[in-house]
Short mmCIF file of C-alpha atoms and ligand atoms in Angstrom, two decimals:
data_model
loop_
_atom_site.label_atom_id
_atom_site.label_comp_id
_atom_site.label_asym_id
_atom_site.label_seq_id
_atom_site.Cartn_x
_atom_site.Cartn_y
_atom_site.Cartn_z
CA MET A 1 77.05 20.44 20.99
CA LYS A 2 80.02 22.82 21.04
CA LYS A 3 79.15 25.95 23.00
CA VAL A 4 80.49 29.43 22.18
CA LEU A 5 80.25 32.62 24.23
CA VAL A 6 79.48 35.61 21.99
CA THR A 7 79.94 38.93 23.78
CA GLY A 8 78.05 41.77 22.08
CA GLY A 9 75.99 39.14 20.28
CA THR A 10 72.92 41.36 19.77
CA GLY A 11 75.03 43.96 17.96
CA TYR A 12 75.39 44.40 14.21
CA ILE A 13 78.28 42.00 13.50
CA GLY A 14 77.68 39.83 16.56
CA SER A 15 74.10 38.99 15.57
CA HIS A 16 75.10 37.99 12.04
CA THR A 17 77.90 35.82 13.46
CA CYS A 18 75.44 34.09 15.83
CA VAL A 19 73.31 33.17 12.79
CA GLU A 20 76.34 31.55 11.12
CA LEU A 21 77.36 29.74 14.34
CA LEU A 22 73.86 28.30 14.76
CA ALA A 23 73.81 27.23 11.10
CA SER A 24 77.01 25.28 11.84
CA ARG A 25 75.37 23.61 14.84
CA TYR A 26 77.18 25.48 17.59
CA GLU A 27 75.30 26.25 20.80
CA VAL A 28 75.35 30.03 21.30
CA VAL A 29 75.44 31.96 24.58
CA ILE A 30 75.12 35.74 24.17
CA VAL A 31 76.05 38.31 26.79
CA ASP A 32 75.26 41.91 25.89
CA ASN A 33 74.58 45.07 27.93
CA LEU A 34 72.20 46.34 25.21
CA SER A 35 74.00 49.72 25.20
CA ASN A 36 73.92 49.76 21.38
CA SER A 37 71.33 47.11 20.52
CA THR A 38 67.89 45.88 21.53
CA ARG A 39 66.66 42.69 23.22
CA ASP A 40 64.41 41.70 20.28
CA VAL A 41 67.52 40.85 18.22
CA VAL A 42 67.69 37.57 20.20
CA GLU A 43 64.27 36.53 18.90
CA ARG A 44 65.23 37.67 15.39
CA ILE A 45 68.37 35.48 15.47
CA GLU A 46 66.26 32.55 16.68
CA ARG A 47 63.65 33.16 13.97
CA ILE A 48 66.26 33.17 11.18
CA SER A 49 68.05 30.11 12.61
CA THR A 50 65.08 28.12 13.96
CA SER A 51 67.35 27.44 16.96
CA ARG A 52 67.34 28.71 20.53
CA VAL A 53 69.97 31.02 22.02
CA THR A 54 70.89 31.53 25.69
CA PHE A 55 70.92 35.25 26.43
CA TYR A 56 72.30 37.18 29.40
CA GLU A 57 71.86 40.93 29.72
CA GLY A 58 75.19 41.63 31.34
CA ASP A 59 78.40 43.63 31.47
CA VAL A 60 81.66 41.85 30.70
CA THR A 61 83.64 44.56 32.47
CA VAL A 62 82.23 43.24 35.78
CA GLU A 63 84.40 40.35 36.97
CA ALA A 64 81.67 38.61 38.96
CA GLU A 65 79.45 38.50 35.86
CA VAL A 66 82.24 37.09 33.70
CA ARG A 67 83.08 34.46 36.33
CA GLN A 68 79.44 33.37 36.56
CA LEU A 69 79.29 32.83 32.80
CA PHE A 70 82.35 30.57 32.82
CA GLU A 71 81.12 28.70 35.90
CA ALA A 72 77.73 28.07 34.29
CA HIS A 73 78.89 27.00 30.81
CA ASP A 74 81.60 24.81 29.32
CA PHE A 75 82.67 26.96 26.36
CA VAL A 76 84.87 25.71 23.51
CA GLY A 77 85.52 29.31 22.52
CA VAL A 78 84.78 33.00 22.98
CA ILE A 79 84.07 35.54 20.25
CA HIS A 80 84.51 39.00 21.74
CA PHE A 81 82.54 41.74 19.97
CA ALA A 82 81.36 43.74 23.00
CA GLY A 83 82.93 47.18 22.96
CA TYR A 84 82.27 50.81 22.19
CA LYS A 85 83.09 51.66 18.59
CA ALA A 86 82.26 55.27 17.77
CA VAL A 87 85.50 56.97 16.75
CA GLY A 88 84.31 60.53 17.41
CA GLU A 89 82.81 59.60 20.79
CA SER A 90 86.08 57.97 21.81
CA VAL A 91 87.90 61.28 21.33
CA GLN A 92 85.43 62.98 23.68
CA GLN A 93 85.24 60.11 26.22
CA PRO A 94 88.67 58.40 26.26
CA VAL A 95 88.47 56.93 29.78
CA MET A 96 85.05 55.38 29.06
CA TYR A 97 86.52 53.73 25.95
CA TYR A 98 89.74 52.51 27.57
CA GLN A 99 87.89 51.20 30.61
CA ASN A 100 85.13 49.42 28.69
CA ASN A 101 87.13 48.02 25.79
CA LEU A 102 90.26 47.00 27.71
CA VAL A 103 88.78 45.66 30.98
CA SER A 104 86.36 43.43 29.03
CA THR A 105 89.21 41.98 26.97
CA MET A 106 91.39 41.42 30.04
CA LEU A 107 88.64 39.70 32.02
CA LEU A 108 87.65 37.42 29.16
CA ALA A 109 91.28 36.45 28.56
CA LYS A 110 91.77 35.82 32.28
CA TYR A 111 88.75 33.52 32.53
CA CYS A 112 89.60 31.69 29.32
CA THR A 113 92.95 30.76 30.89
CA LEU A 114 91.37 29.91 34.26
CA PHE A 115 88.75 27.63 32.69
CA GLY A 116 90.88 26.19 29.90
CA VAL A 117 88.86 27.77 27.07
CA ASN A 118 91.40 27.56 24.25
CA LYS A 119 89.82 29.57 21.41
CA PHE A 120 89.54 33.35 21.54
CA VAL A 121 88.37 35.28 18.47
CA PHE A 122 88.77 39.03 18.80
CA SER A 123 86.94 41.78 16.92
CA SER A 124 89.65 44.20 15.86
CA SER A 125 89.68 46.86 13.17
CA ALA A 126 91.69 48.06 10.17
CA THR A 127 91.93 51.33 12.04
CA VAL A 128 94.94 49.85 13.87
CA TYR A 129 96.97 50.22 10.64
CA GLY A 130 96.71 54.01 10.83
CA ASP A 131 97.71 55.89 7.69
CA ASN A 132 99.90 53.07 6.34
CA GLN A 133 100.62 52.31 2.68
CA VAL A 134 97.71 50.44 1.05
CA PRO A 135 96.90 47.60 0.63
CA PHE A 136 97.21 46.86 4.33
CA HIS A 137 98.69 43.43 5.11
CA GLU A 138 98.97 41.75 8.51
CA GLY A 139 102.75 42.05 8.66
CA LEU A 140 102.69 45.85 8.63
CA SER A 141 103.91 47.52 11.80
CA LEU A 142 101.02 49.41 13.30
CA LEU A 143 100.99 53.21 13.27
CA PRO A 144 99.30 55.28 15.95
CA THR A 145 95.60 55.69 15.21
CA THR A 146 93.93 59.09 15.33
CA ASN A 147 91.59 58.14 18.16
CA PRO A 148 91.25 56.29 21.50
CA TYR A 149 88.89 53.76 19.91
CA GLY A 150 91.65 52.64 17.54
CA GLU A 151 94.14 52.60 20.42
CA THR A 152 91.87 50.30 22.45
CA LYS A 153 91.92 47.84 19.53
CA ALA A 154 95.69 47.97 19.19
CA MET A 155 96.15 47.62 22.97
CA SER A 156 93.67 44.73 23.15
CA GLU A 157 95.67 42.97 20.41
CA ARG A 158 98.82 43.37 22.52
CA ILE A 159 97.10 42.15 25.69
CA LEU A 160 95.81 39.02 23.94
CA THR A 161 99.21 38.39 22.36
CA ASP A 162 100.94 38.59 25.75
CA VAL A 163 98.38 36.21 27.31
CA ALA A 164 98.68 33.71 24.44
CA ASN A 165 102.47 33.78 24.71
CA VAL A 166 102.29 32.33 28.26
CA THR A 167 99.25 30.06 27.76
CA PRO A 168 100.48 27.09 25.70
CA ASP A 169 97.12 25.74 24.56
CA LEU A 170 95.39 29.09 23.92
CA GLY A 171 94.70 30.12 20.33
CA VAL A 172 93.90 33.77 19.64
CA SER A 173 92.55 34.93 16.28
CA ILE A 174 92.64 38.69 15.81
CA LEU A 175 90.28 39.75 13.02
CA ARG A 176 90.87 43.20 11.55
CA TYR A 177 87.62 44.35 9.93
CA PHE A 178 87.55 46.82 7.12
CA ASN A 179 84.16 48.46 6.51
CA PRO A 180 81.24 46.14 7.33
CA VAL A 181 77.98 47.02 5.54
CA GLY A 182 74.78 45.30 4.41
CA ALA A 183 72.43 42.97 6.27
CA HIS A 184 71.10 39.42 6.37
CA GLU A 185 68.93 38.70 3.30
CA SER A 186 65.91 38.13 5.55
CA GLY A 187 65.91 41.80 6.56
CA GLU A 188 65.47 40.63 10.16
CA ILE A 189 68.87 41.88 11.39
CA GLY A 190 71.11 44.70 10.21
CA GLU A 191 72.80 47.95 11.19
CA ALA A 192 70.48 50.14 13.25
CA PRO A 193 72.70 52.79 14.86
CA ASN A 194 71.31 54.97 17.64
CA GLY A 195 71.07 58.65 16.67
CA ILE A 196 72.79 60.22 13.65
CA PRO A 197 74.86 57.55 11.86
CA ASN A 198 78.62 58.09 11.90
CA ASN A 199 79.18 55.64 9.07
CA LEU A 200 78.49 56.07 5.37
CA MET A 201 76.12 53.22 4.53
CA PRO A 202 73.57 53.70 7.34
CA PHE A 203 73.53 57.41 6.49
CA VAL A 204 72.86 56.59 2.82
CA THR A 205 70.04 54.19 3.71
CA GLN A 206 68.46 56.79 6.03
CA VAL A 207 68.60 59.33 3.17
CA ALA A 208 66.98 56.72 0.93
CA ARG A 209 64.21 56.27 3.50
CA GLY A 210 63.69 60.04 3.76
CA LYS A 211 64.87 60.20 7.37
CA ARG A 212 67.80 62.47 6.30
CA ASP A 213 67.58 65.10 3.55
CA LYS A 214 70.90 64.45 1.83
CA LEU A 215 74.29 62.86 2.20
CA MET A 216 77.21 65.10 3.10
CA VAL A 217 80.27 63.81 1.25
CA PHE A 218 83.29 64.53 3.44
CA GLY A 219 85.72 65.95 0.88
CA ASN A 220 86.43 65.33 -2.80
CA ASP A 221 90.03 66.54 -2.86
CA TYR A 222 91.76 63.33 -1.80
CA ASP A 223 94.30 61.71 -4.12
CA THR A 224 91.86 58.96 -5.14
CA VAL A 225 89.94 57.80 -8.23
CA ASP A 226 87.36 60.60 -7.91
CA GLY A 227 88.68 62.63 -4.98
CA THR A 228 86.39 61.03 -2.39
CA GLY A 229 87.48 58.60 0.32
CA VAL A 230 88.16 54.99 -0.69
CA ARG A 231 87.32 52.11 1.65
CA ASP A 232 87.14 48.31 1.55
CA TYR A 233 83.44 47.59 2.14
CA ILE A 234 82.64 44.01 3.12
CA HIS A 235 79.20 42.40 3.39
CA VAL A 236 78.44 41.66 7.05
CA VAL A 237 77.43 38.08 6.17
CA ASP A 238 80.84 37.50 4.57
CA LEU A 239 82.39 38.99 7.70
CA ALA A 240 80.34 36.66 9.91
CA LYS A 241 81.45 33.64 7.89
CA GLY A 242 85.03 34.82 8.38
CA HIS A 243 84.54 34.50 12.15
CA LEU A 244 83.34 30.92 11.77
CA ALA A 245 86.35 30.08 9.59
CA ALA A 246 88.68 31.67 12.16
CA LEU A 247 87.06 29.73 15.04
CA GLU A 248 87.16 26.40 13.21
CA ASN A 249 90.78 26.77 12.08
CA LEU A 250 92.09 28.19 15.35
CA THR A 251 95.22 26.54 16.74
CA ALA A 252 97.48 27.52 19.64
CA GLY A 253 99.29 30.84 19.29
CA VAL A 254 98.33 34.26 17.92
CA HIS A 255 96.94 34.70 14.41
CA MET A 256 95.92 37.93 12.67
CA TYR A 257 93.69 38.20 9.63
CA ASN A 258 92.31 41.02 7.52
CA LEU A 259 88.62 40.55 6.80
CA GLY A 260 87.92 42.64 3.73
CA THR A 261 87.38 42.17 0.00
CA GLY A 262 90.73 43.57 -1.13
CA LYS A 263 88.82 46.07 -3.30
CA GLY A 264 88.54 49.81 -2.68
CA THR A 265 85.32 51.71 -3.38
CA SER A 266 84.99 55.51 -3.24
CA VAL A 267 82.12 57.35 -1.57
CA LEU A 268 80.66 58.41 -4.93
CA GLU A 269 81.14 54.91 -6.38
CA LEU A 270 79.14 53.54 -3.44
CA VAL A 271 76.41 56.16 -3.94
CA HIS A 272 76.16 55.25 -7.62
CA ALA A 273 76.13 51.52 -6.81
CA PHE A 274 73.36 52.10 -4.25
CA GLN A 275 71.25 54.02 -6.77
CA GLU A 276 71.71 51.30 -9.39
CA ALA A 277 71.05 48.45 -6.95
CA THR A 278 67.93 50.00 -5.40
CA GLY A 279 66.55 52.53 -7.91
CA VAL A 280 66.56 55.12 -5.11
CA THR A 281 68.26 58.49 -5.79
CA ILE A 282 70.62 59.76 -3.09
CA PRO A 283 70.99 63.56 -3.07
CA TYR A 284 74.40 64.65 -1.81
CA GLU A 285 76.54 67.69 -1.21
CA ILE A 286 80.34 67.84 -1.19
CA VAL A 287 81.54 69.39 2.07
CA GLU A 288 84.79 69.70 4.00
CA ARG A 289 86.89 66.66 4.88
CA ARG A 290 86.12 64.97 8.23
CA ALA A 291 88.95 65.31 10.76
CA GLY A 292 90.95 62.10 11.15
CA ASP A 293 89.87 60.51 7.86
CA ILE A 294 92.50 58.90 5.64
CA ALA A 295 92.27 58.91 1.86
CA GLU A 296 92.42 55.19 1.14
CA CYS A 297 91.99 52.02 3.17
CA TYR A 298 91.71 48.56 1.66
CA ALA A 299 93.00 45.11 2.54
CA ASP A 300 95.47 42.56 1.32
CA VAL A 301 93.28 39.51 1.90
CA THR A 302 95.58 36.71 0.75
CA LYS A 303 96.41 35.46 4.28
CA ALA A 304 92.82 34.70 5.32
CA GLU A 305 92.22 32.94 2.02
CA ARG A 306 95.41 30.88 2.33
CA GLU A 307 95.13 29.95 6.00
CA LEU A 308 91.37 29.98 6.64
CA GLY A 309 90.10 29.02 3.23
CA TRP A 310 87.84 32.09 3.48
CA ARG A 311 87.21 34.96 1.09
CA ALA A 312 84.44 37.53 0.73
CA GLU A 313 81.94 36.52 -1.94
CA LYS A 314 79.40 39.36 -2.08
CA GLY A 315 79.91 42.51 -4.14
CA ILE A 316 78.99 46.15 -3.60
CA TYR A 317 75.57 45.80 -5.27
CA GLU A 318 74.51 43.00 -2.88
CA MET A 319 75.82 45.10 0.02
CA CYS A 320 73.66 48.05 -1.10
CA ARG A 321 70.63 45.89 -1.88
CA ASP A 322 70.71 44.13 1.49
CA ALA A 323 71.41 47.31 3.45
CA TRP A 324 68.38 48.87 1.81
CA GLY A 325 66.33 45.72 2.38
CA PHE A 326 66.89 46.05 6.13
CA GLU A 327 66.46 49.84 6.32
CA SER A 328 63.24 49.82 4.29
CA ARG A 329 61.78 47.20 6.67
CA LEU A 330 62.90 49.43 9.57
CA GLY A 331 61.07 52.30 7.91
CA ALA A 332 57.95 50.21 7.62
CA LEU A 333 58.18 49.16 11.27
CA VAL A 334 59.15 52.45 12.88
CA VAL A 335 56.55 55.22 13.16
CA GLU A 336 58.48 58.54 13.10
C1 LIG B 1 83.63 55.79 5.07
C2 LIG B 1 83.89 56.86 4.03
C3 LIG B 1 84.13 59.07 4.97
C4 LIG B 1 79.97 59.33 6.39
C5 LIG B 1 84.96 53.82 10.57
C6 LIG B 1 85.87 53.61 11.73
C7 LIG B 1 86.44 52.22 11.70
C8 LIG B 1 85.31 51.22 11.61
C9 LIG B 1 84.46 51.50 10.38
C10 LIG B 1 84.74 50.36 13.76
C11 LIG B 1 84.94 57.88 4.47
C12 LIG B 1 82.89 59.00 4.08
C13 LIG B 1 81.16 58.89 5.83
C14 LIG B 1 79.28 60.42 5.81
C15 LIG B 1 80.99 60.57 4.12
N1 LIG B 1 84.53 51.25 12.77
N2 LIG B 1 81.65 59.50 4.71
N3 LIG B 1 79.83 61.00 4.69
O1 LIG B 1 85.67 56.16 8.73
O2 LIG B 1 86.27 54.32 7.06
O3 LIG B 1 85.72 53.72 9.40
O4 LIG B 1 83.95 52.84 10.53
O5 LIG B 1 85.52 49.44 13.73
O6 LIG B 1 87.16 52.01 12.90
O7 LIG B 1 86.96 54.51 11.61
O8 LIG B 1 83.92 54.50 7.88
O9 LIG B 1 81.64 54.78 7.07
O10 LIG B 1 82.58 56.53 8.68
O11 LIG B 1 83.39 56.44 6.33
O12 LIG B 1 81.45 61.11 3.11
O13 LIG B 1 78.20 60.88 6.28
O14 LIG B 1 82.69 57.62 3.83
O15 LIG B 1 84.82 60.29 4.79
O16 LIG B 1 85.70 58.25 3.33
P1 LIG B 1 85.47 54.77 8.22
P2 LIG B 1 82.80 55.58 7.54
#
């Protein structure tokens, strides 16, 4: 069977991608330092997939650990999710973000070239577009982001491009995510952030569960449909399938794809969709804008559809329903 290394494979997007890889009969090797996930996700992935996974608790910024992985396994490809991703934290801890997110990418690229692993799928982010004109398309020149996290994604893209340019057989697929939300329909895996959620959907689901009193809506004076921020929310299962399509269609050279729906949804539109999809009321209060936020962000998704034969299929109601399905199970499992 074809074997794939998935770094950060017990994380939110990584775990959903492992499920899709296993469903397509890949052999999956996960390495994760469990800094933002828990070990039981491995068993949850195996339960959903009725397949086994090889798991290493490890740190892909440590060269010896990366070398051991490549010496022990004959990978056909690497999907690199492992990285810190909290925008606000990156502003406070820039060196930690540059060191973790860049060294991991450099080491994995180095060992792919040393061991002739010719498929590298990289987890990037729409944040690299900065405050560009929407809809964002892959040919746009990147603007500086407002945070070190975004800069680590843009720099990683450049590192991988430079490596691919001198490695004839290497194919690199850079996937720029928009706003991943939702969870696997089983409710077994989903987004379980540590501490107070930075992102909108996990905050909404924690309000729905009664863990938070109300949602603070960060500004309603943007030039958008209802004044609140507009984003391109994409179901995490659609996003996971996008990774499989990228891996299977990967040829030599560097390829960039937006993984979004192409549709913008405002904060209040998402709140209303959540209430309709779940029957749960979400109290909210309009407060000041959050520093660094842009008004609108949504994707031009024609390239992924044309070249990968992939497009998102799930709508905002399914995203809300599945996000709530996971959170409400969490609530049942977790004694406060
Ligand atoms: C969405 C909208 C907020 C929380 C971030 C990162 C990006 C990527 C996805 C990693 C905005 C509003 C939010 C809240 C709110 N992460 N909001 N109240 O900022 O678009 O993107 O996560 O790759 O890199 O920047 O996502 O979910 O934080 O915010 O009103 O409690 O919801 O203002 O308009 P964002 P988000």
